[in-house]
């Protein structure tokens, strides 16, 4: 799963997936976005990924966790400068809360230290096929032991990101917006 536009590096995520696909021919990339589908299509075409190997879905924020729960891993490559936005991006905590190991690039807040310390994903040190190949191998190992990684990532999310409280607040806002729309 990935997002596009803004801070996200769409072409690099597509290139990573192309390398992963060579290692895991059954891999499928689900892009969840509110952005332009053509941006993803262009990136995947440039990475020589076939249209049968990915899908782009425009989903509302409230629907994201349902889609993520059906995935095996989450990926987010951020442009340089994202580290100034906080310790660990929201997308990383969202993936972990849904039980997904993460693939992120180095230099993004404290995500690298967190991933290494907790063994909840893999870090890409640079945007090269060699780095992608190492990360793809690591993430494939997690996919082969889904129950263990889901338990571990959720535990880390609850301990470090207080996902229960965040989730409750999110549902409360959703509930208020539904009630508000009926007035």
mmCIF file of C-alpha atoms in Angstrom, residues 45-170:
data_model
loop_
_atom_site.group_PDB
_atom_site.id
_atom_site.type_symbol
_atom_site.label_atom_id
_atom_site.label_comp_id
_atom_site.label_asym_id
_atom_site.label_seq_id
_atom_site.Cartn_x
_atom_site.Cartn_y
_atom_site.Cartn_z
ATOM 1 C CA UNK A 45 4.728 1.968 -16.408
ATOM 2 C CA UNK A 46 8.175 3.577 -16.103
ATOM 3 C CA UNK A 47 9.144 0.825 -13.620
ATOM 4 C CA UNK A 48 7.884 -1.776 -16.129
ATOM 5 C CA UNK A 49 5.189 -3.067 -13.785
ATOM 6 C CA UNK A 50 2.183 -4.512 -15.603
ATOM 7 C CA UNK A 51 -1.323 -3.196 -15.014
ATOM 8 C CA UNK A 52 -2.405 -6.595 -13.622
ATOM 9 C CA UNK A 53 0.161 -6.295 -10.831
ATOM 10 C CA UNK A 54 -1.261 -3.225 -9.076
ATOM 11 C CA UNK A 55 -4.449 -1.303 -8.390
ATOM 12 C CA UNK A 56 -5.138 2.297 -7.478
ATOM 13 C CA UNK A 57 -8.055 2.998 -5.164
ATOM 14 C CA UNK A 58 -9.359 6.376 -4.115
ATOM 15 C CA UNK A 59 -10.421 5.893 -0.503
ATOM 16 C CA UNK A 60 -11.600 8.149 2.266
ATOM 17 C CA UNK A 61 -9.332 8.328 5.332
ATOM 18 C CA UNK A 62 -11.905 6.428 7.417
ATOM 19 C CA UNK A 63 -11.728 3.475 4.972
ATOM 20 C CA UNK A 64 -7.939 3.156 4.869
ATOM 21 C CA UNK A 65 -7.551 0.741 7.795
ATOM 22 C CA UNK A 66 -9.988 -1.754 6.237
ATOM 23 C CA UNK A 67 -7.931 -1.833 3.032
ATOM 24 C CA UNK A 68 -4.630 -2.023 4.899
ATOM 25 C CA UNK A 69 -5.764 -4.976 6.978
ATOM 26 C CA UNK A 70 -5.885 -7.072 3.801
ATOM 27 C CA UNK A 71 -2.254 -6.216 2.968
ATOM 28 C CA UNK A 72 1.050 -7.874 3.890
ATOM 29 C CA UNK A 73 3.240 -4.768 4.230
ATOM 30 C CA UNK A 74 3.108 -0.998 4.033
ATOM 31 C CA UNK A 75 5.522 1.213 2.111
ATOM 32 C CA UNK A 76 6.211 4.916 2.395
ATOM 33 C CA UNK A 77 9.201 6.597 0.800
ATOM 34 C CA UNK A 78 9.380 10.237 1.826
ATOM 35 C CA UNK A 79 11.120 13.150 0.180
ATOM 36 C CA UNK A 80 14.100 14.667 2.014
ATOM 37 C CA UNK A 81 12.918 17.117 4.649
ATOM 38 C CA UNK A 82 10.111 14.990 6.061
ATOM 39 C CA UNK A 83 12.239 14.409 9.191
ATOM 40 C CA UNK A 84 11.417 17.951 10.261
ATOM 41 C CA UNK A 85 7.726 17.073 10.487
ATOM 42 C CA UNK A 86 8.001 14.963 13.608
ATOM 43 C CA UNK A 87 9.445 11.848 15.172
ATOM 44 C CA UNK A 88 7.632 9.272 13.031
ATOM 45 C CA UNK A 89 5.150 9.978 10.236
ATOM 46 C CA UNK A 90 1.468 9.170 10.793
ATOM 47 C CA UNK A 91 1.500 6.725 7.856
ATOM 48 C CA UNK A 92 4.071 4.532 9.644
ATOM 49 C CA UNK A 93 1.970 4.342 12.816
ATOM 50 C CA UNK A 94 -1.132 3.635 10.716
ATOM 51 C CA UNK A 95 0.576 0.694 8.995
ATOM 52 C CA UNK A 96 1.798 -0.697 12.309
ATOM 53 C CA UNK A 97 -1.627 -0.329 13.937
ATOM 54 C CA UNK A 98 -3.062 -2.432 11.094
ATOM 55 C CA UNK A 99 -0.462 -5.128 11.753
ATOM 56 C CA UNK A 100 1.771 -4.388 8.775
ATOM 57 C CA UNK A 101 5.560 -4.389 8.689
ATOM 58 C CA UNK A 102 6.838 -1.234 7.018
ATOM 59 C CA UNK A 103 9.320 -0.341 4.295
ATOM 60 C CA UNK A 104 10.588 3.229 4.669
ATOM 61 C CA UNK A 105 13.617 5.165 3.542
ATOM 62 C CA UNK A 106 16.383 6.230 5.917
ATOM 63 C CA UNK A 107 16.349 9.708 7.424
ATOM 64 C CA UNK A 108 12.632 9.910 8.154
ATOM 65 C CA UNK A 109 12.206 11.088 11.735
ATOM 66 C CA UNK A 110 13.030 8.293 14.153
ATOM 67 C CA UNK A 111 11.503 5.590 11.934
ATOM 68 C CA UNK A 112 14.867 3.973 11.192
ATOM 69 C CA UNK A 113 15.774 3.542 14.853
ATOM 70 C CA UNK A 114 12.274 2.297 15.601
ATOM 71 C CA UNK A 115 12.356 -0.287 12.800
ATOM 72 C CA UNK A 116 15.786 -1.563 13.832
ATOM 73 C CA UNK A 117 14.977 -1.662 17.548
ATOM 74 C CA UNK A 118 11.573 -3.317 17.239
ATOM 75 C CA UNK A 119 12.160 -5.488 14.125
ATOM 76 C CA UNK A 120 8.933 -4.281 12.522
ATOM 77 C CA UNK A 121 10.037 -3.621 8.975
ATOM 78 C CA UNK A 122 12.962 -2.737 6.793
ATOM 79 C CA UNK A 123 14.866 0.394 5.943
ATOM 80 C CA UNK A 124 16.008 1.472 2.475
ATOM 81 C CA UNK A 125 19.312 3.311 2.817
ATOM 82 C CA UNK A 126 19.274 4.618 -0.750
ATOM 83 C CA UNK A 127 17.111 4.482 -3.850
ATOM 84 C CA UNK A 128 19.051 1.802 -5.729
ATOM 85 C CA UNK A 129 18.155 -1.653 -7.029
ATOM 86 C CA UNK A 130 20.670 -3.135 -4.595
ATOM 87 C CA UNK A 131 18.980 -1.505 -1.593
ATOM 88 C CA UNK A 132 15.542 -2.422 -2.928
ATOM 89 C CA UNK A 133 16.629 -6.037 -3.305
ATOM 90 C CA UNK A 134 17.814 -6.238 0.315
ATOM 91 C CA UNK A 135 14.621 -4.608 1.586
ATOM 92 C CA UNK A 136 12.444 -6.835 -0.621
ATOM 93 C CA UNK A 137 14.124 -9.923 0.833
ATOM 94 C CA UNK A 138 13.573 -8.643 4.364
ATOM 95 C CA UNK A 139 9.917 -7.804 3.816
ATOM 96 C CA UNK A 140 9.300 -11.179 2.142
ATOM 97 C CA UNK A 141 10.487 -12.877 5.333
ATOM 98 C CA UNK A 142 7.872 -10.948 7.298
ATOM 99 C CA UNK A 143 5.191 -11.979 4.786
ATOM 100 C CA UNK A 144 6.123 -15.618 5.427
ATOM 101 C CA UNK A 145 5.307 -15.255 9.152
ATOM 102 C CA UNK A 146 2.215 -13.017 9.095
ATOM 103 C CA UNK A 147 0.771 -13.887 12.514
ATOM 104 C CA UNK A 148 3.993 -13.105 14.367
ATOM 105 C CA UNK A 149 4.609 -9.800 12.585
ATOM 106 C CA UNK A 150 0.993 -8.668 12.956
ATOM 107 C CA UNK A 151 1.122 -9.281 16.698
ATOM 108 C CA UNK A 152 4.461 -7.477 17.040
ATOM 109 C CA UNK A 153 3.571 -4.450 14.903
ATOM 110 C CA UNK A 154 0.249 -3.915 16.678
ATOM 111 C CA UNK A 155 1.927 -4.189 20.072
ATOM 112 C CA UNK A 156 4.531 -1.600 19.042
ATOM 113 C CA UNK A 157 1.828 0.709 17.694
ATOM 114 C CA UNK A 158 -0.182 0.492 20.905
ATOM 115 C CA UNK A 159 2.879 1.043 23.068
ATOM 116 C CA UNK A 160 4.435 3.887 21.117
ATOM 117 C CA UNK A 161 1.648 5.636 19.263
ATOM 118 C CA UNK A 162 -1.345 5.179 21.571
ATOM 119 C CA UNK A 163 -3.448 3.917 18.674
ATOM 120 C CA UNK A 164 -6.387 3.086 20.896
ATOM 121 C CA UNK A 165 -6.799 6.710 21.911
ATOM 122 C CA UNK A 166 -6.188 7.939 18.372
ATOM 123 C CA UNK A 167 -8.711 5.403 17.065
ATOM 124 C CA UNK A 168 -11.334 6.429 19.605
ATOM 125 C CA UNK A 169 -10.852 10.089 18.722
ATOM 126 C CA UNK A 170 -11.135 9.259 15.028
#
